[in-house]
Structures are given as C-alpha cells and as structure tokens.
Amino acid sequence: MYHLASHPRVVREAVAHLSRQIDANPLAAPGGLSLPDGPTGWPRVLASLADYLGARPEQLAMTASTTIGLGVVYNGVRTRPGQEFVLSTDDHPSHVLAAQLAAENRGAKVRLCSWFRDSAQATAEEIIRTLREQIRPETRVLGVTWVQSGTGVRMPVRRIAEVVREANQGRAEADRCLLVVDGVHGLAAVDQDGARLGADILVAGTHKWLFGPRGTGLVWVSPQVLDQLRPTFATFIFSGGAAPLSPGGYLAFEHAFALPTAVAFHQRLGRARVADRIARLSTRAKHGLAGIPGVTVHTPADPEMSAGITCFSVRGHSAAQVISRAAEKRIRLSSLPVFPYNSTPWPRIGTAIVNSPRDIDTALTAIADIAR
C-alpha cells in the first residue's frame, strides 16, 4: 500500500479485457472501449469517482499519480511574488518538491512547519493550535496530508478547514488561503467523503487503498476555487469544469478506463467495513509493536488520529536494516526516502484489507526477532 497495490482479480480482468480491445483495434482508444457491463471512458470514470467521493464529475481532473496531481495543483495556483506555500516537515517529499518548484517559478516561497512535537502523542487540539498560529496574510496555500506516510498521523482535515475559513474572512480572492490536501493514504482507508472534508483541493492516487489500476489518480477541486487554478498541460478531456487540469497525451487507457471496476469492487465491500477492518488491524499492529522491547511506535494509538499506516523504530537498527531483515522473513515493510528535512525515516507497516490478524501477528513476531 506504500507505493502500489496488487490488482484484485476483477480489476486485473478488466484491464486485460480493455487491453485486448486496444490490441485488436488501437483506434478504439480512447472513445470506443467497453467493460463487460457496458461502455467505458472518461465520462464513466469521472462519474464513478465522483459518486465515491461525494462529488460531481465536473469537479474532477484525472492524473496518473498523487505526485503528478500535486504538481498540477501547485503549478496551477495563481500566485503573486511574496506569497507563500506553508507545508510540514512530515509531508511527503513529492508534496514539498511540488510546492518548491512552483514557488521558484512564481517568486513565492515555501515555509515548512511542524504540526506536533511528538507524532505518537499528536492530538487534534495541538495540530489546530499550531496551524492557526502559522497562517499569515501572505499564506496562499496551506498544504496538509490527510494521513502522513512518514508518521501515520491522520490530520483532522475538517477542523483544519474551519481554521482556514476563519483566516480567509475579509480576504480578496487573490489573497485567499487555499487548503490543499494530499489524500492518497486517506482515500478508501478512512470512511469519509473526500469531497466533503472542507478542503479546497484534494489530490490522491487511486492505485493504493482503493486498489485501482496502476498509474491512476485524481484531483478534486471545489467549484469555489476553480478560477484560482490554471492548467499546466494541454488536456484530452474536454468536459469542462476541472477537467482541463487533466494532463493530456496518450496513456495506458486500459488502466484508466478500468477504474470504474475498482470503485464498484470497493463499494460492494462497503467503505465503512473496509475502514473498520483497516483500523482494527492497525490497532493490533500498534498494540503489538508497543509490547516489543526495543521498539518505539511513532503513530498515535488513537484510531481517530491514524489509519492504515503504522510507523515505528527498532533500537540499534536503521530503517533500511529493519526492512531488509523483515524481507528475509517475507514481511514487506517500507519507509520514506532520506530527505534533507527527514534524515532518519522510520520503517512502516501497512494494514490493508488483504491482510488478516494472523498476518499482523506474523509480522510482529518477525519484528520482535529483529529487535532481540
């Protein structure tokens, strides 16, 4: 779940079904392809994702990943010299770099903050208090991560949105602080409508917790701020609304147009059931790790402050050593890359719906062996 998810069988079969059509007639893409249950293409993809997010199709742009989506957003925000993008030292490097590259082109700046002193003890109250202090008149974008991939902390986005609304009172549209959310590890892992979090913009890959086809992602834009964004690329989706933000060009249409199958699969399972299972497995992992001598858990124990990622460290072992030792036991862990503002990333364990309590216990046994 850290990078890409394995395709469920129904998604794999949908991709293969579309691929055979393109091989037989390349001119069928992008407008003449069908899934077993009917035609597919951008209109159906947008409609299915909008239904899942609690949005409208015209509020969505399509991308190939969270990284590309963040680049589209930050490069697209209408910004003046002297304005700033405010992010956190716990945000993913792709988020920070997208902001930095855009700022360099616009004469703006990026300011990195820390929303909490200790990720394991982070609370919504501490985060809200800190955020309120950091929004300034020149803050054009407040970028936050719904579920941080390097700490496992789930940010209280709805409450953050209230703080941003307060800060925007009396501001002109060109000075408005936009709330941009990297939602990739919250989408399909948390039982909330992404379009109803209160954010101005939500960016997410759909090939992780949603188990969508690899190389797919989305940008949701509130209609109230759409005029504050301009496209970066020429687009091949001409349906209006946020669609012009979608990068054009030819891509793996058999993957993109199989997205409705992934959404339907997830909806059949039920988002509430999925989120509950993820939370139960995550709690099992956190409690188990906390009981291993030499292991420190860096993700909040409170299920309301976390989701499916649990970060930890093992005394005397680097993240790379823990990941390598675990791989020898067929346990797949990961960590963020080393970055200037995060020189000591932590190992992390993901608890997805494909996992079982027994899987978690097996991983805990392996980690306990490493910690000895």
Short mmCIF file of N, CA and C in Angstrom, two decimals, residues 96-214:
data_model
loop_
_atom_site.label_atom_id
_atom_site.label_comp_id
_atom_site.label_asym_id
_atom_site.label_seq_id
_atom_site.Cartn_x
_atom_site.Cartn_y
_atom_site.Cartn_z
N VAL A 96 6.32 18.44 -0.96
CA VAL A 96 7.20 19.57 -0.70
C VAL A 96 7.88 20.03 -1.99
N LEU A 97 8.37 19.10 -2.79
CA LEU A 97 9.05 19.46 -4.03
C LEU A 97 8.10 20.12 -5.02
N ALA A 98 6.87 19.66 -5.09
CA ALA A 98 5.90 20.30 -5.98
C ALA A 98 5.71 21.76 -5.60
N ALA A 99 5.61 22.02 -4.30
CA ALA A 99 5.47 23.40 -3.83
C ALA A 99 6.72 24.21 -4.11
N GLN A 100 7.89 23.63 -3.86
CA GLN A 100 9.14 24.36 -4.06
C GLN A 100 9.36 24.72 -5.52
N LEU A 101 9.11 23.79 -6.42
CA LEU A 101 9.31 24.07 -7.85
C LEU A 101 8.36 25.16 -8.33
N ALA A 102 7.12 25.11 -7.88
CA ALA A 102 6.16 26.14 -8.28
C ALA A 102 6.54 27.49 -7.69
N ALA A 103 6.99 27.49 -6.44
CA ALA A 103 7.37 28.75 -5.79
C ALA A 103 8.54 29.41 -6.50
N GLU A 104 9.51 28.62 -6.92
CA GLU A 104 10.67 29.16 -7.63
C GLU A 104 10.25 29.87 -8.90
N ASN A 105 9.24 29.36 -9.57
CA ASN A 105 8.79 29.96 -10.83
C ASN A 105 7.95 31.21 -10.62
N ARG A 106 7.42 31.40 -9.42
CA ARG A 106 6.47 32.49 -9.19
C ARG A 106 7.00 33.58 -8.27
N GLY A 107 8.22 33.43 -7.78
CA GLY A 107 8.71 34.41 -6.82
C GLY A 107 8.06 34.27 -5.47
N ALA A 108 7.50 33.10 -5.21
CA ALA A 108 6.90 32.81 -3.91
C ALA A 108 7.91 32.05 -3.07
N LYS A 109 7.51 31.63 -1.89
CA LYS A 109 8.40 30.86 -1.03
C LYS A 109 7.63 29.73 -0.37
N VAL A 110 8.38 28.75 0.12
CA VAL A 110 7.81 27.63 0.86
C VAL A 110 8.30 27.71 2.29
N ARG A 111 7.38 27.61 3.22
CA ARG A 111 7.73 27.61 4.64
C ARG A 111 7.29 26.28 5.24
N LEU A 112 8.25 25.56 5.83
CA LEU A 112 7.96 24.26 6.43
C LEU A 112 7.81 24.39 7.94
N CYS A 113 6.74 23.83 8.46
CA CYS A 113 6.46 23.87 9.90
C CYS A 113 6.37 22.44 10.42
N SER A 114 6.19 22.31 11.70
CA SER A 114 5.89 21.02 12.32
C SER A 114 4.60 21.19 13.09
N TRP A 115 3.63 20.33 12.82
CA TRP A 115 2.31 20.49 13.43
C TRP A 115 2.22 19.89 14.83
N PHE A 116 3.22 19.12 15.22
CA PHE A 116 3.20 18.49 16.54
C PHE A 116 4.63 18.23 16.98
N ARG A 117 4.82 18.11 18.30
CA ARG A 117 6.16 17.85 18.83
C ARG A 117 6.52 16.37 18.73
N ASP A 118 5.56 15.51 18.99
CA ASP A 118 5.79 14.07 19.02
C ASP A 118 4.64 13.41 18.27
N SER A 119 4.94 12.78 17.15
CA SER A 119 3.87 12.20 16.33
C SER A 119 3.03 11.19 17.10
N ALA A 120 3.65 10.40 17.95
CA ALA A 120 2.91 9.38 18.69
C ALA A 120 1.90 9.98 19.65
N GLN A 121 2.16 11.20 20.10
CA GLN A 121 1.28 11.87 21.06
C GLN A 121 0.47 13.00 20.42
N ALA A 122 0.48 13.07 19.11
CA ALA A 122 -0.21 14.16 18.42
C ALA A 122 -1.71 14.13 18.70
N THR A 123 -2.28 15.30 18.91
CA THR A 123 -3.72 15.43 19.12
C THR A 123 -4.27 16.47 18.16
N ALA A 124 -5.56 16.39 17.93
CA ALA A 124 -6.19 17.38 17.05
C ALA A 124 -6.06 18.78 17.63
N GLU A 125 -6.16 18.90 18.94
CA GLU A 125 -6.06 20.22 19.57
C GLU A 125 -4.69 20.85 19.34
N GLU A 126 -3.63 20.06 19.50
CA GLU A 126 -2.28 20.59 19.27
C GLU A 126 -2.10 21.02 17.83
N ILE A 127 -2.57 20.19 16.91
CA ILE A 127 -2.42 20.49 15.49
C ILE A 127 -3.18 21.76 15.12
N ILE A 128 -4.41 21.88 15.58
CA ILE A 128 -5.22 23.06 15.26
C ILE A 128 -4.59 24.32 15.84
N ARG A 129 -4.12 24.23 17.07
CA ARG A 129 -3.50 25.40 17.70
C ARG A 129 -2.27 25.85 16.91
N THR A 130 -1.45 24.92 16.50
CA THR A 130 -0.24 25.26 15.76
C THR A 130 -0.56 25.83 14.38
N LEU A 131 -1.50 25.19 13.69
CA LEU A 131 -1.88 25.67 12.36
C LEU A 131 -2.42 27.10 12.41
N ARG A 132 -3.24 27.37 13.38
CA ARG A 132 -3.83 28.71 13.49
C ARG A 132 -2.74 29.77 13.63
N GLU A 133 -1.68 29.42 14.34
CA GLU A 133 -0.59 30.37 14.55
C GLU A 133 0.26 30.57 13.29
N GLN A 134 0.23 29.59 12.37
CA GLN A 134 1.14 29.63 11.23
C GLN A 134 0.54 30.24 9.96
N ILE A 135 -0.76 30.43 9.91
CA ILE A 135 -1.37 31.04 8.73
C ILE A 135 -1.21 32.55 8.80
N ARG A 136 -0.57 33.11 7.78
CA ARG A 136 -0.28 34.54 7.74
C ARG A 136 -1.03 35.20 6.58
N PRO A 137 -1.04 36.53 6.54
CA PRO A 137 -1.73 37.20 5.42
C PRO A 137 -1.18 36.80 4.05
N GLU A 138 0.11 36.46 3.98
CA GLU A 138 0.71 36.10 2.70
C GLU A 138 0.60 34.61 2.38
N THR A 139 -0.02 33.83 3.26
CA THR A 139 -0.14 32.39 3.03
C THR A 139 -1.17 32.13 1.93
N ARG A 140 -0.70 31.67 0.79
CA ARG A 140 -1.58 31.40 -0.36
C ARG A 140 -2.10 29.96 -0.34
N VAL A 141 -1.26 29.03 0.10
CA VAL A 141 -1.67 27.63 0.20
C VAL A 141 -1.23 27.07 1.54
N LEU A 142 -2.14 26.39 2.20
CA LEU A 142 -1.79 25.54 3.34
C LEU A 142 -1.91 24.12 2.84
N GLY A 143 -0.77 23.43 2.74
CA GLY A 143 -0.76 22.06 2.26
C GLY A 143 -0.65 21.09 3.42
N VAL A 144 -1.60 20.18 3.53
CA VAL A 144 -1.56 19.17 4.59
C VAL A 144 -1.77 17.80 3.97
N THR A 145 -1.41 16.79 4.74
CA THR A 145 -1.56 15.41 4.31
C THR A 145 -2.61 14.73 5.17
N TRP A 146 -3.61 14.16 4.55
CA TRP A 146 -4.71 13.53 5.28
C TRP A 146 -4.17 12.47 6.24
N VAL A 147 -3.40 11.53 5.70
CA VAL A 147 -2.71 10.53 6.53
C VAL A 147 -1.25 10.56 6.13
N GLN A 148 -0.39 10.99 7.03
CA GLN A 148 1.02 11.16 6.71
C GLN A 148 1.70 9.81 6.51
N SER A 149 2.41 9.68 5.40
CA SER A 149 3.04 8.40 5.09
C SER A 149 4.29 8.15 5.91
N GLY A 150 4.87 9.19 6.51
CA GLY A 150 6.09 9.01 7.28
C GLY A 150 5.90 8.93 8.77
N THR A 151 4.67 9.25 9.25
CA THR A 151 4.37 9.17 10.68
C THR A 151 3.12 8.35 10.97
N GLY A 152 2.24 8.23 9.99
CA GLY A 152 0.96 7.56 10.19
C GLY A 152 -0.10 8.44 10.82
N VAL A 153 0.23 9.70 11.11
CA VAL A 153 -0.72 10.62 11.74
C VAL A 153 -1.83 10.98 10.75
N ARG A 154 -3.07 10.85 11.21
CA ARG A 154 -4.21 11.31 10.40
C ARG A 154 -4.58 12.72 10.85
N MET A 155 -4.46 13.65 9.91
CA MET A 155 -4.73 15.05 10.23
C MET A 155 -6.24 15.31 10.31
N PRO A 156 -6.66 16.15 11.25
CA PRO A 156 -8.09 16.48 11.40
C PRO A 156 -8.52 17.49 10.34
N VAL A 157 -8.70 17.02 9.12
CA VAL A 157 -8.88 17.93 7.99
C VAL A 157 -10.12 18.81 8.15
N ARG A 158 -11.21 18.25 8.62
CA ARG A 158 -12.43 19.06 8.76
C ARG A 158 -12.20 20.24 9.71
N ARG A 159 -11.52 20.01 10.80
CA ARG A 159 -11.25 21.09 11.75
C ARG A 159 -10.23 22.08 11.19
N ILE A 160 -9.28 21.57 10.42
CA ILE A 160 -8.32 22.45 9.77
C ILE A 160 -9.04 23.37 8.79
N ALA A 161 -10.01 22.81 8.07
CA ALA A 161 -10.77 23.61 7.12
C ALA A 161 -11.49 24.77 7.82
N GLU A 162 -11.95 24.54 9.03
CA GLU A 162 -12.61 25.62 9.78
C GLU A 162 -11.62 26.74 10.10
N VAL A 163 -10.39 26.36 10.46
CA VAL A 163 -9.35 27.35 10.75
C VAL A 163 -9.05 28.18 9.50
N VAL A 164 -8.96 27.50 8.36
CA VAL A 164 -8.67 28.21 7.11
C VAL A 164 -9.81 29.16 6.76
N ARG A 165 -11.05 28.72 6.95
CA ARG A 165 -12.19 29.60 6.67
C ARG A 165 -12.13 30.86 7.54
N GLU A 166 -11.77 30.69 8.80
CA GLU A 166 -11.64 31.86 9.68
C GLU A 166 -10.55 32.81 9.17
N ALA A 167 -9.42 32.23 8.75
CA ALA A 167 -8.31 33.05 8.27
C ALA A 167 -8.66 33.80 6.99
N ASN A 168 -9.59 33.26 6.21
CA ASN A 168 -9.94 33.87 4.93
C ASN A 168 -10.98 34.98 5.05
N GLN A 169 -11.52 35.19 6.22
CA GLN A 169 -12.53 36.24 6.38
C GLN A 169 -11.93 37.61 6.04
N GLY A 170 -12.56 38.30 5.12
CA GLY A 170 -12.11 39.62 4.72
C GLY A 170 -11.03 39.63 3.66
N ARG A 171 -10.57 38.46 3.22
CA ARG A 171 -9.53 38.42 2.19
C ARG A 171 -10.14 38.50 0.79
N ALA A 172 -9.41 39.13 -0.11
CA ALA A 172 -9.77 39.09 -1.52
C ALA A 172 -9.48 37.71 -2.08
N GLU A 173 -10.12 37.36 -3.19
CA GLU A 173 -9.94 36.02 -3.76
C GLU A 173 -8.47 35.74 -4.07
N ALA A 174 -7.75 36.74 -4.56
CA ALA A 174 -6.34 36.54 -4.92
C ALA A 174 -5.45 36.35 -3.71
N ASP A 175 -5.97 36.68 -2.53
CA ASP A 175 -5.21 36.52 -1.29
C ASP A 175 -5.69 35.34 -0.46
N ARG A 176 -6.71 34.68 -0.94
CA ARG A 176 -7.32 33.60 -0.19
C ARG A 176 -6.32 32.47 0.07
N CYS A 177 -6.33 31.95 1.28
CA CYS A 177 -5.51 30.78 1.62
C CYS A 177 -6.27 29.54 1.17
N LEU A 178 -5.67 28.77 0.28
CA LEU A 178 -6.29 27.55 -0.22
C LEU A 178 -5.80 26.35 0.59
N LEU A 179 -6.73 25.49 0.99
CA LEU A 179 -6.38 24.27 1.71
C LEU A 179 -6.23 23.14 0.70
N VAL A 180 -4.99 22.70 0.49
CA VAL A 180 -4.68 21.62 -0.43
C VAL A 180 -4.34 20.38 0.38
N VAL A 181 -5.03 19.27 0.09
CA VAL A 181 -4.86 18.05 0.87
C VAL A 181 -4.29 16.94 -0.01
N ASP A 182 -3.15 16.38 0.41
CA ASP A 182 -2.64 15.14 -0.16
C ASP A 182 -3.42 14.02 0.51
N GLY A 183 -4.35 13.43 -0.24
CA GLY A 183 -5.27 12.48 0.37
C GLY A 183 -5.02 11.03 0.06
N VAL A 184 -3.84 10.69 -0.45
CA VAL A 184 -3.66 9.35 -1.00
C VAL A 184 -3.79 8.24 0.04
N HIS A 185 -3.36 8.48 1.28
CA HIS A 185 -3.45 7.42 2.28
C HIS A 185 -4.70 7.52 3.14
N GLY A 186 -5.59 8.45 2.79
CA GLY A 186 -6.88 8.51 3.45
C GLY A 186 -7.99 8.00 2.55
N LEU A 187 -7.86 8.27 1.24
CA LEU A 187 -8.86 7.82 0.28
C LEU A 187 -8.99 6.30 0.31
N ALA A 188 -10.18 5.82 0.60
CA ALA A 188 -10.52 4.39 0.66
C ALA A 188 -9.96 3.68 1.88
N ALA A 189 -9.28 4.42 2.76
CA ALA A 189 -8.82 3.85 4.03
C ALA A 189 -9.59 4.44 5.21
N VAL A 190 -10.22 5.59 4.99
CA VAL A 190 -11.00 6.29 6.02
C VAL A 190 -12.42 6.43 5.50
N ASP A 191 -13.39 6.22 6.36
CA ASP A 191 -14.79 6.27 5.95
C ASP A 191 -15.31 7.70 5.95
N GLN A 192 -14.80 8.50 5.03
CA GLN A 192 -15.25 9.87 4.86
C GLN A 192 -15.25 10.21 3.38
N ASP A 193 -16.21 11.04 2.97
CA ASP A 193 -16.24 11.51 1.59
C ASP A 193 -15.13 12.52 1.37
N GLY A 194 -14.24 12.23 0.44
CA GLY A 194 -13.11 13.12 0.20
C GLY A 194 -13.52 14.53 -0.19
N ALA A 195 -14.64 14.66 -0.91
CA ALA A 195 -15.07 15.98 -1.37
C ALA A 195 -15.82 16.76 -0.30
N ARG A 196 -16.04 16.14 0.86
CA ARG A 196 -16.81 16.80 1.93
C ARG A 196 -15.97 17.00 3.18
N LEU A 197 -14.67 17.02 3.02
CA LEU A 197 -13.78 17.26 4.15
C LEU A 197 -13.65 18.73 4.49
N GLY A 198 -14.04 19.58 3.55
CA GLY A 198 -13.89 21.02 3.75
C GLY A 198 -12.67 21.59 3.06
N ALA A 199 -11.88 20.74 2.40
CA ALA A 199 -10.70 21.21 1.68
C ALA A 199 -11.12 21.96 0.42
N ASP A 200 -10.20 22.76 -0.10
CA ASP A 200 -10.42 23.39 -1.40
C ASP A 200 -10.03 22.46 -2.53
N ILE A 201 -8.98 21.68 -2.30
CA ILE A 201 -8.45 20.79 -3.32
C ILE A 201 -7.99 19.50 -2.64
N LEU A 202 -8.35 18.37 -3.23
CA LEU A 202 -7.91 17.06 -2.74
C LEU A 202 -7.19 16.35 -3.87
N VAL A 203 -6.00 15.85 -3.59
CA VAL A 203 -5.19 15.14 -4.58
C VAL A 203 -4.95 13.73 -4.07
N ALA A 204 -5.12 12.73 -4.94
CA ALA A 204 -4.87 11.35 -4.49
C ALA A 204 -4.63 10.43 -5.67
N GLY A 205 -3.72 9.49 -5.48
CA GLY A 205 -3.62 8.36 -6.38
C GLY A 205 -4.74 7.39 -6.05
N THR A 206 -5.20 6.67 -7.05
CA THR A 206 -6.27 5.69 -6.82
C THR A 206 -5.76 4.26 -6.91
N HIS A 207 -4.44 4.10 -6.93
CA HIS A 207 -3.86 2.77 -7.07
C HIS A 207 -3.25 2.27 -5.76
N LYS A 208 -3.74 2.78 -4.64
CA LYS A 208 -3.27 2.30 -3.33
C LYS A 208 -4.43 1.67 -2.58
N TRP A 209 -5.01 2.38 -1.62
CA TRP A 209 -6.04 1.78 -0.77
C TRP A 209 -7.33 1.49 -1.52
N LEU A 210 -7.57 2.16 -2.64
CA LEU A 210 -8.74 1.88 -3.46
C LEU A 210 -8.53 0.65 -4.34
N PHE A 211 -7.28 0.20 -4.47
CA PHE A 211 -6.93 -0.95 -5.31
C PHE A 211 -7.29 -0.70 -6.77
N GLY A 212 -7.13 0.55 -7.20
CA GLY A 212 -7.39 0.88 -8.59
C GLY A 212 -6.24 0.47 -9.48
N PRO A 213 -6.44 0.56 -10.79
CA PRO A 213 -5.38 0.21 -11.73
C PRO A 213 -4.15 1.08 -11.53
N ARG A 214 -3.01 0.51 -11.70
CA ARG A 214 -1.76 1.24 -11.51
C ARG A 214 -1.64 2.39 -12.52
#
